XYZ file of C-alpha atoms in Angstrom:
409
model
C -44.369 -5.282 38.642
C -41.076 -6.756 39.843
C -41.323 -9.378 37.108
C -41.916 -6.890 34.397
C -39.050 -4.823 35.633
C -36.894 -7.901 35.627
C -37.939 -8.823 32.073
C -37.320 -5.293 30.906
C -33.867 -5.198 32.551
C -32.936 -8.604 30.666
C -34.095 -7.038 27.529
C -32.051 -4.072 27.944
C -29.005 -6.047 28.963
C -29.468 -8.282 25.961
C -29.666 -5.292 23.481
C -26.581 -3.626 25.221
C -24.713 -7.011 24.884
C -25.751 -7.412 21.340
C -24.524 -3.821 20.471
C -21.313 -4.246 22.218
C -20.712 -7.554 20.515
C -21.500 -5.982 17.143
C -19.131 -3.088 17.706
C -16.487 -5.287 18.971
C -16.416 -7.961 16.169
C -18.025 -6.327 13.140
C -17.719 -2.479 13.008
C -14.714 -0.977 11.140
C -11.879 -0.219 13.620
C -8.123 -0.706 13.838
C -7.574 -4.216 15.250
C -4.105 -5.574 14.993
C -3.204 -9.119 15.877
C -0.115 -11.366 15.788
C 0.351 -13.978 13.067
C -0.147 -17.573 14.565
C 1.712 -20.205 12.614
C -0.621 -22.951 14.177
C -3.688 -21.289 12.772
C -5.839 -23.210 10.077
C -4.857 -20.854 7.386
C -0.995 -20.808 8.063
C -0.474 -23.673 5.820
C -1.616 -21.527 2.826
C 1.123 -19.048 3.608
C 3.672 -21.861 2.894
C 2.643 -22.788 -0.709
C 5.511 -22.483 -3.256
C 5.308 -20.905 -6.605
C 3.505 -17.857 -5.710
C 5.342 -14.682 -5.439
C 2.873 -12.827 -3.307
C 1.208 -13.975 -0.094
C -0.838 -11.696 2.235
C -2.197 -12.560 5.729
C -4.642 -10.240 7.443
C -6.347 -10.366 10.922
C -10.042 -9.153 11.158
C -10.032 -7.902 7.521
C -13.607 -6.629 7.520
C -12.699 -4.302 10.492
C -9.195 -3.282 9.531
C -9.861 -2.692 5.946
C -13.024 -0.764 6.889
C -10.931 1.302 9.373
C -8.159 1.995 6.641
C -10.991 2.662 4.086
C -9.482 0.229 1.690
C -11.622 -1.402 -1.060
C -10.651 -4.012 -3.707
C -10.404 -1.313 -6.394
C -7.929 0.509 -4.121
C -5.517 -2.337 -3.751
C -5.835 -3.004 -7.523
C -4.545 0.527 -8.125
C -1.691 0.019 -5.811
C -0.821 -3.296 -7.662
C -0.740 -1.485 -11.145
C 1.442 1.239 -9.715
C 3.884 -1.142 -8.011
C 3.845 -3.727 -10.935
C 2.460 -6.438 -8.498
C -0.724 -8.499 -8.961
C -3.816 -7.069 -7.247
C -4.915 -9.135 -4.286
C -8.294 -10.725 -4.957
C -10.971 -9.374 -2.297
C -14.300 -11.110 -2.982
C -17.602 -10.013 -1.616
C -19.231 -12.404 0.995
C -22.840 -12.000 0.823
C -23.810 -8.500 2.069
C -20.270 -8.054 3.522
C -17.515 -6.410 1.605
C -15.025 -8.829 3.271
C -15.818 -12.065 5.294
C -16.298 -11.217 8.930
C -13.506 -13.480 10.146
C -10.692 -13.894 12.471
C -8.123 -13.963 9.655
C -7.850 -13.956 5.979
C -5.036 -15.227 3.375
C -4.501 -14.148 -0.058
C -2.007 -16.239 -2.356
C -1.506 -15.202 -5.985
C 0.821 -15.522 -8.883
C 2.373 -12.729 -10.857
C -0.587 -12.127 -13.219
C -3.288 -12.578 -10.439
C -4.740 -15.543 -12.498
C -3.916 -18.358 -10.240
C -4.981 -17.588 -6.674
C -6.386 -18.642 -3.383
C -8.520 -16.403 -1.058
C -9.317 -18.064 2.367
C -11.101 -16.648 5.388
C -11.632 -18.199 8.891
C -15.117 -17.008 9.209
C -16.874 -16.612 12.574
C -18.510 -20.038 13.357
C -22.053 -18.812 13.835
C -21.836 -16.770 10.621
C -20.304 -19.518 8.703
C -23.231 -21.657 9.387
C -25.669 -19.068 8.513
C -23.820 -18.209 5.259
C -23.868 -21.875 4.122
C -27.569 -22.251 4.912
C -28.397 -18.915 3.098
C -26.275 -20.014 0.187
C -28.179 -23.258 -0.290
C -31.486 -21.555 0.130
C -30.572 -18.889 -2.520
C -28.678 -21.290 -4.787
C -25.537 -19.024 -4.335
C -22.497 -20.973 -4.964
C -20.330 -18.080 -3.534
C -21.783 -18.739 -0.108
C -22.778 -22.345 -0.308
C -19.933 -23.721 -2.190
C -19.379 -24.910 -5.761
C -18.184 -23.446 -9.245
C -18.175 -19.657 -9.610
C -16.624 -17.134 -12.122
C -14.209 -14.355 -11.173
C -13.200 -12.206 -14.044
C -14.599 -14.685 -16.370
C -12.184 -17.413 -14.961
C -13.529 -20.469 -13.420
C -12.896 -20.888 -9.614
C -13.979 -23.389 -6.906
C -15.479 -22.152 -3.598
C -14.888 -24.474 -0.772
C -16.027 -24.924 3.004
C -13.733 -26.790 5.303
C -15.374 -26.342 8.835
C -15.626 -22.511 9.093
C -12.746 -21.892 6.551
C -14.283 -20.381 3.392
C -11.932 -20.494 0.333
C -11.984 -19.441 -3.311
C -9.594 -21.139 -5.603
C -8.727 -20.615 -9.395
C -6.094 -22.283 -11.488
C -4.701 -24.386 -8.589
C -3.285 -27.696 -9.307
C -2.270 -30.393 -6.687
C 1.345 -29.847 -7.592
C 1.143 -26.280 -6.433
C 0.531 -27.218 -2.846
C 4.065 -28.203 -2.038
C 5.378 -26.527 1.037
C 7.876 -23.584 1.516
C 9.274 -22.419 4.831
C 6.751 -21.368 7.360
C 6.199 -17.762 8.445
C 7.288 -16.793 12.015
C 5.083 -15.356 14.762
C 4.839 -11.515 14.570
C 4.080 -8.618 16.893
C 0.529 -7.253 16.379
C 0.022 -6.168 12.730
C -2.725 -5.236 10.251
C -1.181 -7.168 7.598
C 1.792 -9.455 6.888
C 3.027 -9.533 3.251
C 5.271 -12.210 2.014
C 6.931 -10.775 -1.030
C 8.935 -13.566 -2.646
C 10.552 -11.623 -5.550
C 11.970 -8.121 -5.571
C 10.081 -5.422 -7.256
C 12.378 -2.378 -7.303
C 12.937 -0.795 -4.936
C 11.161 -3.272 -2.723
C 13.224 -6.341 -1.619
C 11.993 -9.953 -1.640
C 11.112 -10.048 2.024
C 8.448 -10.343 4.614
C 6.748 -6.845 5.185
C 4.695 -5.902 8.096
C 1.852 -3.290 8.172
C 1.729 -2.220 11.943
C 0.538 0.614 14.052
C 2.755 3.534 14.286
C 3.843 4.852 17.788
C 2.287 8.221 18.024
C -0.393 7.345 15.443
C -0.536 6.369 11.813
C 0.982 3.480 10.213
C 4.333 1.762 9.654
C 5.049 -0.628 6.571
C 8.394 -2.288 7.024
C 10.422 -5.341 6.516
C 11.605 -7.723 9.312
C 15.143 -6.369 8.500
C 15.322 -2.909 10.149
C 16.510 0.163 8.419
C 19.334 1.467 10.550
C 18.190 4.297 12.847
C 21.051 6.557 12.006
C 20.083 6.400 8.226
C 16.417 6.958 8.893
C 17.232 10.039 11.113
C 19.507 11.535 8.337
C 16.818 10.896 5.731
C 14.166 12.308 8.175
C 15.984 15.657 8.379
C 15.247 16.057 4.486
C 11.558 16.466 5.009
C 10.496 19.963 4.206
C 7.104 21.793 4.094
C 8.523 23.606 0.939
C 8.427 20.289 -1.009
C 5.347 18.613 -2.275
C 7.426 15.443 -3.217
C 11.059 14.550 -2.929
C 12.424 11.164 -4.308
C 15.898 10.102 -3.889
C 17.626 7.031 -5.354
C 21.088 6.444 -3.700
C 24.026 4.184 -4.702
C 22.960 0.619 -5.322
C 25.707 -1.885 -5.543
C 23.543 -4.430 -7.143
C 21.874 -2.204 -9.634
C 25.057 -0.156 -10.124
C 23.307 3.110 -9.872
C 24.617 6.507 -8.611
C 22.473 8.973 -6.505
C 19.729 10.886 -8.237
C 16.818 12.908 -6.907
C 13.568 14.308 -8.083
C 11.799 17.227 -6.476
C 8.431 18.742 -7.036
C 8.056 22.095 -5.150
C 5.003 23.712 -3.836
C 3.089 25.509 -6.802
C 2.594 29.302 -6.825
C -0.842 28.672 -8.137
C -3.154 25.843 -9.318
C -3.504 26.790 -12.995
C -4.487 23.879 -15.026
C -1.881 24.502 -17.624
C 0.946 25.608 -15.303
C 3.832 23.073 -15.477
C 4.967 21.964 -12.044
C 7.876 23.661 -10.277
C 10.229 20.648 -10.451
C 13.795 19.594 -10.688
C 15.858 16.587 -11.181
C 19.309 16.244 -9.487
C 21.641 13.575 -10.839
C 25.337 12.373 -10.008
C 27.584 11.828 -12.920
C 26.708 8.647 -14.716
C 23.321 8.107 -13.470
C 20.186 8.432 -15.749
C 18.116 11.502 -14.717
C 14.477 11.261 -13.842
C 12.054 12.589 -16.434
C 10.505 15.845 -15.002
C 6.615 15.824 -14.966
C 5.293 16.989 -18.185
C 8.722 17.040 -19.776
C 7.514 15.158 -22.917
C 5.146 18.076 -23.510
C 7.841 20.661 -23.922
C 10.837 18.780 -25.429
C 10.237 20.461 -28.960
C 10.795 24.190 -29.088
C 12.028 24.643 -25.528
C 15.332 23.735 -23.730
C 15.279 22.522 -20.084
C 17.751 24.261 -17.953
C 20.750 22.127 -17.144
C 23.651 23.320 -14.791
C 26.323 21.541 -12.717
C 26.382 21.927 -8.976
C 28.359 20.406 -6.245
C 29.084 17.382 -8.533
C 25.487 16.885 -9.395
C 23.685 17.713 -12.650
C 20.552 19.815 -12.196
C 17.754 20.021 -14.572
C 14.626 22.360 -14.223
C 11.964 24.027 -16.019
C 12.792 27.480 -14.818
C 15.116 29.817 -12.775
C 13.094 29.579 -9.460
C 13.164 25.707 -9.641
C 17.036 25.834 -10.078
C 17.500 28.139 -7.150
C 15.439 25.666 -5.041
C 17.263 22.657 -6.500
C 20.599 24.135 -5.643
C 19.605 24.673 -1.894
C 18.178 21.051 -1.877
C 21.391 19.565 -3.401
C 23.490 21.299 -0.765
C 21.421 19.335 1.793
C 21.391 16.096 -0.138
C 25.253 15.932 -0.694
C 26.151 15.336 3.055
C 23.287 12.592 3.249
C 24.728 10.770 0.204
C 28.394 11.222 1.285
C 27.369 9.405 4.607
C 26.029 6.385 2.944
C 29.163 4.415 2.863
C 28.297 2.160 5.794
C 24.488 2.365 5.397
C 23.866 2.799 1.581
C 20.396 4.405 0.784
C 18.758 2.557 -2.205
C 15.604 4.607 -2.372
C 13.748 7.376 -0.346
C 10.593 9.324 -0.701
C 9.092 12.329 1.096
C 5.509 13.490 0.364
C 3.655 16.293 1.921
C 0.435 14.420 1.026
C -2.144 17.132 0.451
C 0.218 19.361 -1.776
C 1.380 16.377 -3.469
C -2.049 15.133 -4.365
C -3.035 18.794 -5.684
C -0.039 18.541 -7.916
C -0.560 15.035 -9.124
C -4.326 15.842 -9.863
C -3.153 18.896 -11.769
C -0.691 17.158 -13.860
C -3.219 14.378 -14.664
C -5.771 16.868 -15.775
C -3.132 18.630 -17.945
C -1.955 15.318 -19.675
C -5.319 14.055 -20.345
C -6.162 17.111 -22.475
C -3.097 16.359 -24.840
C -3.868 13.777 -27.484
C -0.214 12.821 -28.005
C 0.308 11.707 -24.543
C -0.111 7.936 -24.139
C -3.297 6.813 -22.291
C -1.042 4.493 -20.108
C 0.801 7.539 -18.825
C -2.158 9.415 -18.038
C -3.617 6.557 -16.169
C -0.517 6.208 -14.106
C -1.103 9.857 -12.917
C -4.713 9.084 -12.210
C -3.731 5.957 -10.240
C -1.223 7.825 -8.158
C -3.970 10.342 -7.209
C -6.442 7.644 -6.367
C -3.744 6.019 -4.015
C -2.938 9.236 -2.471
C -6.319 10.686 -1.939
C -7.619 8.574 1.117
C -4.043 8.865 2.639
C -4.066 12.691 2.459
C -7.586 12.860 4.058
C -6.039 11.814 7.582
C -2.402 12.023 7.116
C 0.136 14.873 6.750
C 3.348 13.112 5.437
C 4.489 10.012 3.958
C 8.288 9.011 4.272
C 9.901 6.004 2.946
C 13.398 4.517 2.945
C 14.930 1.574 1.479
C 18.366 0.608 2.826
C 20.925 -1.471 0.721
C 22.677 -3.764 3.083
C 20.812 -5.532 4.385
C 17.931 -4.687 1.981
C 15.217 -3.196 4.281
C 12.148 -1.069 3.960
C 10.537 1.421 6.376
C 7.654 3.583 5.453
C 5.549 5.762 7.862
C 2.328 7.651 7.422
C 2.350 10.466 9.838
C -1.156 11.777 10.893
C -2.265 15.356 10.883
C -1.554 17.151 13.983
C -4.609 17.515 16.131
C -5.500 20.412 18.008
C -7.270 20.385 21.546
């Protein structure tokens, strides 16, 4: 009996240890880590001639926890004008279970390297399974990604997929420095307005949520002044400040909370523009240019444009709050800022997309951009209340925060 109890105890202990190991190493959960410049994948982060490099620790867990899929990243890339990072299936896993993963890509996403440092036991099993199943994605060999030839390699437990890479591409640039624990490190080597060419960190936010920011910090005073503009009466507020490089004057675009959700009701919106700056086009403006004038009035040195009187009233109040903010940007110029109440903003964007897709004269690419915006916001709005982003001019710096919904005990 004692022997049977001992065997039963060992079996239970083995099962518990296996479950805990699986939960710790494989199940989706936030798991930030610091970038190590001595890791086997760090050398890939120094390749020249590639405008976008992304490093991620434990990608199968962090991407699972963030509910990020390859199609989602492709949508973000289309909206930002950046190449979509290549994320390739690894057998039954959406992403390779690994300590770290690196993506290196060109502007068009045609020349790229995807590499992962796979867990050693799983790496050996994957190579064996690939040989038995004649699967070059796991065993190594020639594969095709979007009809482009690519090569799968194994170097120890490092699995990589390469397409369009020549020996001359592997010259070294400056190495990346160690970081605090992050979910991702993005080396953006060419600016995409309003983002600077910089190293951008996706990190846990104190108090919950996420922070996306450059190594250069947005000045705290500028962030606090911008944060004061957040309002539950707004679905969306964009503000573009004076930029000495782009020679722009401040302008803003606000979308106010709608009175109802009518499919053909134009959004309550206004644009606010300083003299000399090009105003933003109001959502749906191209539908009503013929046969209807857009209300345009001066206020506090700004030019306000809106669809209706109630939007103008709200725009005047908003401008009175914006003027002190923009007047104080002499020492800390604001290039760009965004405030989004995520759920109301998602409702409005979906409504605009539905409205535009029913109008034959609207270009398909315009409709698709609104759809893409809804696709990007949907998973964020599920768990977060607000998004706020600020880009400072000197030095050029980005800070974006996703603020989670308030929880009630």
